[in-house]
PDB file of C-alpha atoms and ligand atoms in Angstrom:
ATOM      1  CA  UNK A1143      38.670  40.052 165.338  1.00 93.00           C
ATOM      2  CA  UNK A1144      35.471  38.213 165.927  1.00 97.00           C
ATOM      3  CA  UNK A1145      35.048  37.014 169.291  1.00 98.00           C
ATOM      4  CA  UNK A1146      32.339  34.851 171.563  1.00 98.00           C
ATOM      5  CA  UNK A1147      31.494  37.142 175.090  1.00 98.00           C
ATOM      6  CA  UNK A1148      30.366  34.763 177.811  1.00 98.00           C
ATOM      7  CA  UNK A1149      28.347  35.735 180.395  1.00 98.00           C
ATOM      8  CA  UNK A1150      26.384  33.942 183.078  1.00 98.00           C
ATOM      9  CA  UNK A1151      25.410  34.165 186.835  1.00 98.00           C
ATOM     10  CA  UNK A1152      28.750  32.634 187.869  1.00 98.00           C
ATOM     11  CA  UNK A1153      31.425  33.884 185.463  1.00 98.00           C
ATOM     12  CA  UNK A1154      32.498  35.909 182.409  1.00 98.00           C
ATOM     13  CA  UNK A1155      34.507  35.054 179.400  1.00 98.00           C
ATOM     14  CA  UNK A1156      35.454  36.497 175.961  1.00 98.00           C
ATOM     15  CA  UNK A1157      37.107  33.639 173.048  1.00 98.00           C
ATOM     16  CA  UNK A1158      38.364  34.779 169.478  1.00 98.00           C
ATOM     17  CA  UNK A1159      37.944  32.910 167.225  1.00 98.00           C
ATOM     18  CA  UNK A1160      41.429  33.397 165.358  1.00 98.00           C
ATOM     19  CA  UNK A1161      43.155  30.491 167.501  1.00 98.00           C
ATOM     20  CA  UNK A1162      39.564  29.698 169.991  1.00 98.00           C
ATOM     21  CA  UNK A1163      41.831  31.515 172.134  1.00 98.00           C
ATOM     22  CA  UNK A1164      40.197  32.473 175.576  1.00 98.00           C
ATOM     23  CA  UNK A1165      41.844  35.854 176.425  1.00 98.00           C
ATOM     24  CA  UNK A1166      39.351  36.911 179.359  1.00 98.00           C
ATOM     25  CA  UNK A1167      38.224  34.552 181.963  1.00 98.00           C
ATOM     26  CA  UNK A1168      36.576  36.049 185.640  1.00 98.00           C
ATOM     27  CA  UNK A1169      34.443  34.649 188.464  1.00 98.00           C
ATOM     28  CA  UNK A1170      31.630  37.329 189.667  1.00 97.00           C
ATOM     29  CA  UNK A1171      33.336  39.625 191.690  1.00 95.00           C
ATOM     30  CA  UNK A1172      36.816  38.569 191.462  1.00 96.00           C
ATOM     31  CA  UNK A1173      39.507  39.699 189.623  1.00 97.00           C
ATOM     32  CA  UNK A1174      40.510  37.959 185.700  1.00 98.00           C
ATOM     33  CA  UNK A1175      42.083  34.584 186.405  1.00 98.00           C
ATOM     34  CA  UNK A1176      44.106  35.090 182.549  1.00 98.00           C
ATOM     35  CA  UNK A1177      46.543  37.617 182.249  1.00 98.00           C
ATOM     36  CA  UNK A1178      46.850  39.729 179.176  1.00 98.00           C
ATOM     37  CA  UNK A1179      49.497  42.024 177.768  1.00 98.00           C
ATOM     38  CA  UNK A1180      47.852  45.351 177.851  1.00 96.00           C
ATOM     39  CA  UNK A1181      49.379  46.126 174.370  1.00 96.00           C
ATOM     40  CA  UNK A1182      48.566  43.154 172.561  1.00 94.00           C
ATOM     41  CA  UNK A1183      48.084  43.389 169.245  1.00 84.00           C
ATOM     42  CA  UNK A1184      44.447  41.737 168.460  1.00 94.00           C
ATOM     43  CA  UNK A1185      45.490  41.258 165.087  1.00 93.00           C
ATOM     44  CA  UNK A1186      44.692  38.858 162.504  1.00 95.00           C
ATOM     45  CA  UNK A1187      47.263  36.364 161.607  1.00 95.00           C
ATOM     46  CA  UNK A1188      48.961  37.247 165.179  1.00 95.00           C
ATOM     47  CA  UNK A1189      48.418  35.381 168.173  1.00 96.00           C
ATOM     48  CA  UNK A1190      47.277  37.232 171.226  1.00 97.00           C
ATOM     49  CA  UNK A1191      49.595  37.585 174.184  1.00 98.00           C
ATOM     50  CA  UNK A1192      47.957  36.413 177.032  1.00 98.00           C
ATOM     51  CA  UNK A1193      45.477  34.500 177.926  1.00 98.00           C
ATOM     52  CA  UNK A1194      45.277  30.827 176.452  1.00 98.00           C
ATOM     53  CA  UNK A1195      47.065  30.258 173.240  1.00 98.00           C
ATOM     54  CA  UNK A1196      46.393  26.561 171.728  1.00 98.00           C
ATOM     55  CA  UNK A1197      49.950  25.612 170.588  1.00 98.00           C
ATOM     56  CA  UNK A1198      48.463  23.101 168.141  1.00 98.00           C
ATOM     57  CA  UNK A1199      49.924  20.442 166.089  1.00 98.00           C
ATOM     58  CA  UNK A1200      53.059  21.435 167.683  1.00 98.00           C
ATOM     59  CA  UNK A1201      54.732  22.681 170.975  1.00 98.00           C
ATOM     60  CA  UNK A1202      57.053  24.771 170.621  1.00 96.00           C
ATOM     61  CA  UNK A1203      59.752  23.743 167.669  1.00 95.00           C
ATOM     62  CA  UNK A1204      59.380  20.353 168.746  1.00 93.00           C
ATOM     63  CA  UNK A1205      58.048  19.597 165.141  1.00 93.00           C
ATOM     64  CA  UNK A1206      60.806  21.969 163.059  1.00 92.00           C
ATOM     65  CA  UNK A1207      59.044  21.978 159.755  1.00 92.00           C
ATOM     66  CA  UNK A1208      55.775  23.890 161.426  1.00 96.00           C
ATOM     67  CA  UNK A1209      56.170  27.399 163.083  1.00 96.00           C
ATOM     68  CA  UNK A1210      56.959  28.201 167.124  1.00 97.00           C
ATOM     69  CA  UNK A1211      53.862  26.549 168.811  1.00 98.00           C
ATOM     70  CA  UNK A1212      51.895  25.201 165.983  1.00 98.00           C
ATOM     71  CA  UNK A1213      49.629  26.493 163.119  1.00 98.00           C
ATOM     72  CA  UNK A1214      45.960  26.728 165.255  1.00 98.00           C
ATOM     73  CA  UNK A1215      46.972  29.496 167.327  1.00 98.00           C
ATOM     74  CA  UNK A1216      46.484  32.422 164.385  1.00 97.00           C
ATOM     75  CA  UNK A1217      44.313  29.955 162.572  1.00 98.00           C
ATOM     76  CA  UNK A1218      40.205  30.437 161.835  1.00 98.00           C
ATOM     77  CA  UNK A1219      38.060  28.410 164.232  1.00 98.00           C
ATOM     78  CA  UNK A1220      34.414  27.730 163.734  1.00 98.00           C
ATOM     79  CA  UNK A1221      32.275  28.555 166.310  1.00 98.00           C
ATOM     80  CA  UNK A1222      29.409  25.688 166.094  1.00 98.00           C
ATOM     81  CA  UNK A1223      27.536  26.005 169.178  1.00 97.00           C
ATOM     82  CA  UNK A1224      26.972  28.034 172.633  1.00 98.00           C
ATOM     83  CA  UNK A1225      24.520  25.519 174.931  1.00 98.00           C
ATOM     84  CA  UNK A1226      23.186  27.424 178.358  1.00 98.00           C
ATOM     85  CA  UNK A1227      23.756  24.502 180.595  1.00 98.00           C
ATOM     86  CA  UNK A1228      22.247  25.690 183.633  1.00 98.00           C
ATOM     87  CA  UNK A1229      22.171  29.622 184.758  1.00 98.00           C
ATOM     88  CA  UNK A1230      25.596  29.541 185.655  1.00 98.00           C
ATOM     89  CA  UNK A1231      27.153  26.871 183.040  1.00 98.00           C
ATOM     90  CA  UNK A1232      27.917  27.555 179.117  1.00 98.00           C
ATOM     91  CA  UNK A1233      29.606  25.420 176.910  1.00 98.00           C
ATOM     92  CA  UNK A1234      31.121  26.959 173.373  1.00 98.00           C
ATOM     93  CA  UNK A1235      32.045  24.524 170.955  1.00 98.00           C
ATOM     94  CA  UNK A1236      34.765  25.716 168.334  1.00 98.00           C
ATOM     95  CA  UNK A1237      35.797  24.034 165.575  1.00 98.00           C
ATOM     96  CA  UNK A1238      38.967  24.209 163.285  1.00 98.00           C
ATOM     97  CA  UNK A1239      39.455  21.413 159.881  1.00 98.00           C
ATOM     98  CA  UNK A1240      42.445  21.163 157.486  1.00 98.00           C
ATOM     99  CA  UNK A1241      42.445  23.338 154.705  1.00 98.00           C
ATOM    100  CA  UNK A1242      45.007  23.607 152.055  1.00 97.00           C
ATOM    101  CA  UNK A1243      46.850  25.726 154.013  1.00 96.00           C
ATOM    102  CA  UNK A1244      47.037  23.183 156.459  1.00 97.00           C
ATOM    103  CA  UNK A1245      47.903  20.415 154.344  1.00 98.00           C
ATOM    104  CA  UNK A1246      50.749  22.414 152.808  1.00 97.00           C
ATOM    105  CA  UNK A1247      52.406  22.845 156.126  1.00 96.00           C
ATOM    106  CA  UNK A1248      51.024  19.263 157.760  1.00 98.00           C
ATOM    107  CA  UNK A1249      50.028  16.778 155.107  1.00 98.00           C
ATOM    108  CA  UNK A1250      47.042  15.267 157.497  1.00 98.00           C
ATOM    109  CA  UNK A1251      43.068  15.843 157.372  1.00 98.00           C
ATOM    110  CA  UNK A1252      42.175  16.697 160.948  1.00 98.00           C
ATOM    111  CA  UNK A1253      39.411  18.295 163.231  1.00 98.00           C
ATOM    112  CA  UNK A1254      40.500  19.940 166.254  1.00 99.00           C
ATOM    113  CA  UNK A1255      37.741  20.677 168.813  1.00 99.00           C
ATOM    114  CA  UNK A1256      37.780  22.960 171.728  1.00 99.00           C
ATOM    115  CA  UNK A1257      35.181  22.971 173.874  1.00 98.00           C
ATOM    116  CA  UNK A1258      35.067  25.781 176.625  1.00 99.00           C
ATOM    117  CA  UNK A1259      32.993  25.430 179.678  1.00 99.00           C
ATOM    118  CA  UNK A1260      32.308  29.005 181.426  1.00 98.00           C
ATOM    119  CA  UNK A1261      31.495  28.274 185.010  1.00 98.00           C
ATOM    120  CA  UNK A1262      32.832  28.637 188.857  1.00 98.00           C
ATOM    121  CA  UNK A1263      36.094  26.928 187.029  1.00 98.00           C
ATOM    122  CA  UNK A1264      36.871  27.213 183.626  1.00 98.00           C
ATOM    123  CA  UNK A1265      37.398  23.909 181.735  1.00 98.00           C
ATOM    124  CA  UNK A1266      38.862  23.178 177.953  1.00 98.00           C
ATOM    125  CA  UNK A1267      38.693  20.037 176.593  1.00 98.00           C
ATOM    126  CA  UNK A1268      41.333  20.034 173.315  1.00 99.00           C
ATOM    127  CA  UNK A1269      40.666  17.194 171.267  1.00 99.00           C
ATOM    128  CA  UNK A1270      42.177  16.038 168.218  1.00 99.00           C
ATOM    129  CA  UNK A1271      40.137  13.767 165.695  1.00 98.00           C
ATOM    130  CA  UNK A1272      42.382  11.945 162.757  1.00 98.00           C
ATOM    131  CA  UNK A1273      40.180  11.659 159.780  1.00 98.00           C
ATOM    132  CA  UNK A1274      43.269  10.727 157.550  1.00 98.00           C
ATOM    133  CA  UNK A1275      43.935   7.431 156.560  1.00 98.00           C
ATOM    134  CA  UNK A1276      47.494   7.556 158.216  1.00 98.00           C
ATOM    135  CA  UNK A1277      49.057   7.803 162.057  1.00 98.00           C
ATOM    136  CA  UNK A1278      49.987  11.322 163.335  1.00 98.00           C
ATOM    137  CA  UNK A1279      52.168  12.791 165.803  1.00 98.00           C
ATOM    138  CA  UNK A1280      50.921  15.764 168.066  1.00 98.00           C
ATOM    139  CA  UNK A1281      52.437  17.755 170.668  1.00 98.00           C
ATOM    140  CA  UNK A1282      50.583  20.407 172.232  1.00 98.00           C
ATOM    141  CA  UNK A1283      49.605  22.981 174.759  1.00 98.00           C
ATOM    142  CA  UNK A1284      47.264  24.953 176.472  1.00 98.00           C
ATOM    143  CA  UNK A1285      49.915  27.735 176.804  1.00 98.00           C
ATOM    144  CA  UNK A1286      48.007  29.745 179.557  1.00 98.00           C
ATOM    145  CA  UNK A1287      49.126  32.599 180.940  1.00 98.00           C
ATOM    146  CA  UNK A1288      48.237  33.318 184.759  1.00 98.00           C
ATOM    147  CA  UNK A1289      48.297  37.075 186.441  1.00 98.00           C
ATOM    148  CA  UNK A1290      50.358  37.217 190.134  1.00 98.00           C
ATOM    149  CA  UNK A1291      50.547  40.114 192.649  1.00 98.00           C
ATOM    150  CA  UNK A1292      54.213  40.226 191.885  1.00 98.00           C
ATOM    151  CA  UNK A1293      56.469  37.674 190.223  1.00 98.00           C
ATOM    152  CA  UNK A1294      58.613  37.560 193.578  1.00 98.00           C
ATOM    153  CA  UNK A1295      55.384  36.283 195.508  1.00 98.00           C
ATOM    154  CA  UNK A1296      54.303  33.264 192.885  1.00 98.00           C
ATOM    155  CA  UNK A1297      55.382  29.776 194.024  1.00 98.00           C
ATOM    156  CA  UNK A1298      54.311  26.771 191.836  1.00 98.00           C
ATOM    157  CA  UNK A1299      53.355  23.812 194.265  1.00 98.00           C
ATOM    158  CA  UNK A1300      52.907  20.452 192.984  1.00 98.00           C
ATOM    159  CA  UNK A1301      55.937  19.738 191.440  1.00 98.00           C
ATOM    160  CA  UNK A1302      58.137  18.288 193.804  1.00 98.00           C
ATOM    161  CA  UNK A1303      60.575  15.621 193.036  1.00 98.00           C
ATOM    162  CA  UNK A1304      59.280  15.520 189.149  1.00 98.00           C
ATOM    163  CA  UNK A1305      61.831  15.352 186.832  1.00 98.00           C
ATOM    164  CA  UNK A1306      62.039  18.157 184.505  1.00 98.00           C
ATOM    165  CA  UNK A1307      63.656  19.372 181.366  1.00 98.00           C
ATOM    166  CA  UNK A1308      65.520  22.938 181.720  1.00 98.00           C
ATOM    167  CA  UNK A1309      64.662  24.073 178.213  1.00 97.00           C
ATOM    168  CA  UNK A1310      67.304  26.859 178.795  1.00 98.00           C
ATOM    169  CA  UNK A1311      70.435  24.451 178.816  1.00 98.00           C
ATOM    170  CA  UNK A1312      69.224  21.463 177.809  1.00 97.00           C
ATOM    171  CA  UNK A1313      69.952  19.604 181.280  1.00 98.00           C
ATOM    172  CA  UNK A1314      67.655  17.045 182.635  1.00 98.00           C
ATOM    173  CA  UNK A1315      67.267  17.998 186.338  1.00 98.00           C
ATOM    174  CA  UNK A1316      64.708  17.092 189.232  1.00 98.00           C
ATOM    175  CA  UNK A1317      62.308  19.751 191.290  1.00 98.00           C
ATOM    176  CA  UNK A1318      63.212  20.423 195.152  1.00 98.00           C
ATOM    177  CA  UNK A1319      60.389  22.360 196.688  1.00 98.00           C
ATOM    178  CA  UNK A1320      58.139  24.819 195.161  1.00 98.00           C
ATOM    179  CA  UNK A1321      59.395  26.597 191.624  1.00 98.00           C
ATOM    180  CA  UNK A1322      60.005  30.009 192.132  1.00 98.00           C
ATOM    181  CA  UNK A1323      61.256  32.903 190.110  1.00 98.00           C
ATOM    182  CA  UNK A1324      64.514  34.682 190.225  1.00 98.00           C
ATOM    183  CA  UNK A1325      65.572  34.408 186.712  1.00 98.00           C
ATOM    184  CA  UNK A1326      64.369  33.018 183.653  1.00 98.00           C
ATOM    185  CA  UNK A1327      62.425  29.944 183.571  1.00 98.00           C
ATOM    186  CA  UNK A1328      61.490  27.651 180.694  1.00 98.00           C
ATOM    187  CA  UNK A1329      60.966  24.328 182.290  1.00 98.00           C
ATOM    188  CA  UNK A1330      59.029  20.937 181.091  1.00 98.00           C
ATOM    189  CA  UNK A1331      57.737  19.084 184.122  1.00 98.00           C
ATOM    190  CA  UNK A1332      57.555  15.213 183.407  1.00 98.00           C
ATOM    191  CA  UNK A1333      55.294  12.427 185.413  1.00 98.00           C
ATOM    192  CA  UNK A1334      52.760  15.125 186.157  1.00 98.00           C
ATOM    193  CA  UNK A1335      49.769  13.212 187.366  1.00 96.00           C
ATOM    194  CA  UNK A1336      48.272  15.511 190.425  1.00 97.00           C
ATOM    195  CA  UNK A1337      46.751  19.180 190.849  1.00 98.00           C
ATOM    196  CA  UNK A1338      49.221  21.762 190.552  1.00 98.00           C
ATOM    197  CA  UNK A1339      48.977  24.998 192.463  1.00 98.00           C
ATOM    198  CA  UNK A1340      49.483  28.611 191.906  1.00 98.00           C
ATOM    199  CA  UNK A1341      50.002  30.697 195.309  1.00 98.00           C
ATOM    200  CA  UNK A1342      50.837  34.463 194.833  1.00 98.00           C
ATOM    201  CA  UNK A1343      50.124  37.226 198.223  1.00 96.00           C
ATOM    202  CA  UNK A1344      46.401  37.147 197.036  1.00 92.00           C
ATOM    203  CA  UNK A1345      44.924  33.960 196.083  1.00 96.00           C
ATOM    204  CA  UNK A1346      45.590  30.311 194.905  1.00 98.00           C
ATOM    205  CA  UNK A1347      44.454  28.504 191.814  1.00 98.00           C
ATOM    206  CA  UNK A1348      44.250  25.646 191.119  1.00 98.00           C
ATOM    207  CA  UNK A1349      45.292  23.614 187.502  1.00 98.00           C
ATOM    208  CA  UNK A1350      44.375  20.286 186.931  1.00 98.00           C
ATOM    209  CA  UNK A1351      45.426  18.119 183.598  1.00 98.00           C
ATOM    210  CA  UNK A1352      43.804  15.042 182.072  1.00 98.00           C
ATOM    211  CA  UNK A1353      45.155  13.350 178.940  1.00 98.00           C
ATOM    212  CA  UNK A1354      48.859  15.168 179.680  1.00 98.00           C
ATOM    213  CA  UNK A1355      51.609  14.477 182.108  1.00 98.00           C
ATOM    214  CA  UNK A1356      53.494  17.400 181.030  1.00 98.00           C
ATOM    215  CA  UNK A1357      53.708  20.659 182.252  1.00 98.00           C
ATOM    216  CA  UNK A1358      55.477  23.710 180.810  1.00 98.00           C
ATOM    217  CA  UNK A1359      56.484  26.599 183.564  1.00 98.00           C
ATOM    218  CA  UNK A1360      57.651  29.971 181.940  1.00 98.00           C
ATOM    219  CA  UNK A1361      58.664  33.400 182.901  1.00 98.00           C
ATOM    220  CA  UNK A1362      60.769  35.298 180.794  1.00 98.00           C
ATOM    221  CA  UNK A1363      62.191  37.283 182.951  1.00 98.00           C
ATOM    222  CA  UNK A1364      64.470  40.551 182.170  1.00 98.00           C
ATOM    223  CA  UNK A1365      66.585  40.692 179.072  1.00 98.00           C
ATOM    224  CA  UNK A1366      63.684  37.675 176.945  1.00 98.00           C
ATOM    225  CA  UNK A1367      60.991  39.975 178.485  1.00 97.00           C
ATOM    226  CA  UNK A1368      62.381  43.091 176.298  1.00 97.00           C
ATOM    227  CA  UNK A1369      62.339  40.898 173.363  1.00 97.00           C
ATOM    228  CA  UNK A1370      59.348  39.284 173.642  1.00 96.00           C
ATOM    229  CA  UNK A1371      56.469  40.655 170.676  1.00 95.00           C
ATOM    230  CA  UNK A1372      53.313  42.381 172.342  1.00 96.00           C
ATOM    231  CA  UNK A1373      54.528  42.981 176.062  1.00 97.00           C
ATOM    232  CA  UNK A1374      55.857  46.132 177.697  1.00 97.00           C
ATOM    233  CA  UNK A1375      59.737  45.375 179.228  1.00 97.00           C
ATOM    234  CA  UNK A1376      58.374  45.020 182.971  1.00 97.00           C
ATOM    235  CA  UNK A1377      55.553  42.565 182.069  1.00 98.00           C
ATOM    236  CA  UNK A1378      57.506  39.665 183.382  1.00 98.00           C
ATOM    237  CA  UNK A1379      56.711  40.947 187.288  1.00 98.00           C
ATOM    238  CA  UNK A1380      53.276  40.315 186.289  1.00 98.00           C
ATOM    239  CA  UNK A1381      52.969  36.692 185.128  1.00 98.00           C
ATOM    240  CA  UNK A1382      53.786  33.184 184.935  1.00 98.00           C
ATOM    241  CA  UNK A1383      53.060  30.614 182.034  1.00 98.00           C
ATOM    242  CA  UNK A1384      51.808  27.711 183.363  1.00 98.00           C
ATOM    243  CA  UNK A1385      51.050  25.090 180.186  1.00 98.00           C
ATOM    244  CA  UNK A1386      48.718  22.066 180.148  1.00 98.00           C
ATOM    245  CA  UNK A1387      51.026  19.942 177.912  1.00 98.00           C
ATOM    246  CA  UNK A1388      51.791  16.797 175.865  1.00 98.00           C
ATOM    247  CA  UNK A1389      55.500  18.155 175.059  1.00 97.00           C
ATOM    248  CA  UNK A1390      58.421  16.256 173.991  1.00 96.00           C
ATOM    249  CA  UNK A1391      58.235  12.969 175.025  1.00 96.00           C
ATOM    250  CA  UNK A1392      54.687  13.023 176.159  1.00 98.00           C
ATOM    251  CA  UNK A1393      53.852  13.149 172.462  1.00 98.00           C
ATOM    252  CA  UNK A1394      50.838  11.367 171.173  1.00 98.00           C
ATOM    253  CA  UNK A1395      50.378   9.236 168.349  1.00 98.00           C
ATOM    254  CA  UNK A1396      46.937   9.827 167.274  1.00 98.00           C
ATOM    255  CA  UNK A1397      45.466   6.541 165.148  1.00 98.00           C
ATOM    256  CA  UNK A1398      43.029   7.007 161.466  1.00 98.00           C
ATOM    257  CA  UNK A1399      39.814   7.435 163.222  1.00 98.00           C
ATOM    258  CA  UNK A1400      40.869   7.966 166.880  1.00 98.00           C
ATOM    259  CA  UNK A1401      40.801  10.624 168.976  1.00 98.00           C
ATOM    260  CA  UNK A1402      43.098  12.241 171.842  1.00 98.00           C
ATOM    261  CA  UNK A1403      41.655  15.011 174.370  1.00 98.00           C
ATOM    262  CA  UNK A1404      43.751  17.636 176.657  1.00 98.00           C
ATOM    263  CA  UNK A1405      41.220  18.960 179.180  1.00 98.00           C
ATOM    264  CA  UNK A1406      42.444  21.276 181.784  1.00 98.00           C
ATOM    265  CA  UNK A1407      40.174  22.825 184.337  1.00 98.00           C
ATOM    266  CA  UNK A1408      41.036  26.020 186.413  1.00 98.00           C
ATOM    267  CA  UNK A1409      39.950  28.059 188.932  1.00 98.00           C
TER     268      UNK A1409
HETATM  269  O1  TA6 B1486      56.249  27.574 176.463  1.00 51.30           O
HETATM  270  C1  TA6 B1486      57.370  28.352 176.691  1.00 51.30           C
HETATM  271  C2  TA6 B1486      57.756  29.014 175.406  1.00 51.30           C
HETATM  272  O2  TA6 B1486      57.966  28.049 174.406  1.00 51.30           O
HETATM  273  C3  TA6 B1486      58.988  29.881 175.648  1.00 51.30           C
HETATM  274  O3  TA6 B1486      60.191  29.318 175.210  1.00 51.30           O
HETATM  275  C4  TA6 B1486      58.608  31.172 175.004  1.00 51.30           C
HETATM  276  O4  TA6 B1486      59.457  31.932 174.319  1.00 51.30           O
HETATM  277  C5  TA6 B1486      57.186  31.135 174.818  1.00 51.30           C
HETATM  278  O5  TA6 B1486      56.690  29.849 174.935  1.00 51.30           O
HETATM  279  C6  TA6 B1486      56.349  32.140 174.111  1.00 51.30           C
HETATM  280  O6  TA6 B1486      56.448  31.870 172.753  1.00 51.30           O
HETATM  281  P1  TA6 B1486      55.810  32.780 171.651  1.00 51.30           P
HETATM  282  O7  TA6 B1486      56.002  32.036 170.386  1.00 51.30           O
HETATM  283  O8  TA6 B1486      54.362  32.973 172.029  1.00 51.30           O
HETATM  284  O9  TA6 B1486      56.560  34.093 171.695  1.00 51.30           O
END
């Protein structure tokens, strides 16, 4: 698998280019901010588990006729640039464009750009280009995948009163409090407008959306976390999914010759 290895005087990074997926992202002297499934498979036409999948034209099996998450997460990207900012600022540019292989499963001409910014934070600005002559639908995500002490410690803090959708049974409920995690959890947060925060016993970081008000918080917990491809059974202690969104009804419609960007920024 080809990849892009970042490094400057403030961070590191390494991107693949099957899905411009950034599996490794570090400060100097700190430990990864992305957690990754020690036995993932790095295999073509497989998406990497861990780190930060682009679920791409699709979240989830919100479109039915496309597969779980989207085509661009096993698909080629172009790298087209790397720019050197400033010693500790780099900026990747990858591009991916419809092929016939897209326009079998998604009958639109497209560009999809992600550019990565590889500094004190990490920042990815997803945007979509329509270069067909007709309206599309997207829903998306920025599926990343964050490393805690211990899945007992994490507490999502942000959330609050937000309505939410409990993908699990279907129910439309409302947050109390932080989330926490003492079973499975496959939540959409709606109205999401403000940082969000990720506390474990060691550190805090800190997620903040633009172009999205929805928010996708997942742990698989036990009995999904044997099932799950590419993860050893106990994984689950070790992370929590915490997804930059425009899910469900946060879908956009993106006009012939218009454009719609997802940045988040972490750190
Ligand atoms: O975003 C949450 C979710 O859709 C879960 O339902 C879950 O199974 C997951 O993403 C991972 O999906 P994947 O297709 O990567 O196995």
């Amino acid at each position: 698998m080809v990849i892009v290895e970042i490094n400057n005087a403030s961070a590191s990074a390494k991107i693949a280019l099957q899905g411009a997926h950034i599996f490794h992202y570090s400060r100097k002297g700190e430990k990864p901010l992305l957690w990754l499934s020690e036995i993932s498979d790095f295999e073509v036409g497989k998406a990497i588990r861990g780190g930060i999948p682009v679920c791409w034209p699709s979240f989830g099996m919100n479109n039915p006729n496309l597969p779980q998450h989207g085509f661009a997460r096993t698909a080629l990207f172009e790298h087209t640039s790397t720019k050197e900012l400033d010693a500790n600022t780099t900026e990747v540019i990858l591009i991916l464009k419809h092929s016939e292989a897209t326009l079998t499963l998604w009958p639109y001409k497209f560009e999809l750009e992600l550019k990565v910014t590889v500094s004190d934070k990490l920042t990815m600005e997803l945007t979509t280009k329509n270069i067909d002559d007709k309206t599309f639908k997207i829903t998306q995500a920025l599926h990343t995948y964050f490393p805690v002490s211990h899945i007992s410690d994490a507490k999502v803090k942000g959330l609050d009163k937000k309505p939410f959708l409990d993908a699990l049974t279907n129910e439309q409920l409302t947050q109390s409090g932080d989330v926490v995690f003492e079973e499975e959890v496959d939540r959409v947060y709606q109205e999401v407008n403000s940082e969000i925060l990720l506390t474990d016993k060691d550190r805090t970081i800190h997620i903040n959306n633009e172009g999205s008000s929805s928010v996708v918080i997942w742990n698989p917990w036990i009995e999904k976390g044997k099932r799950m491809s590419a993860m050893r059974d106990e994984a689950y202690k070790d992370f929590v999914c915490i997804e930059s969104a425009n899910a469900f009804d946060d879908f956009r419609l993106v006009e012939p010759g218009k454009t719609h960007t997802l940045k988040a920024t972490i750190y």
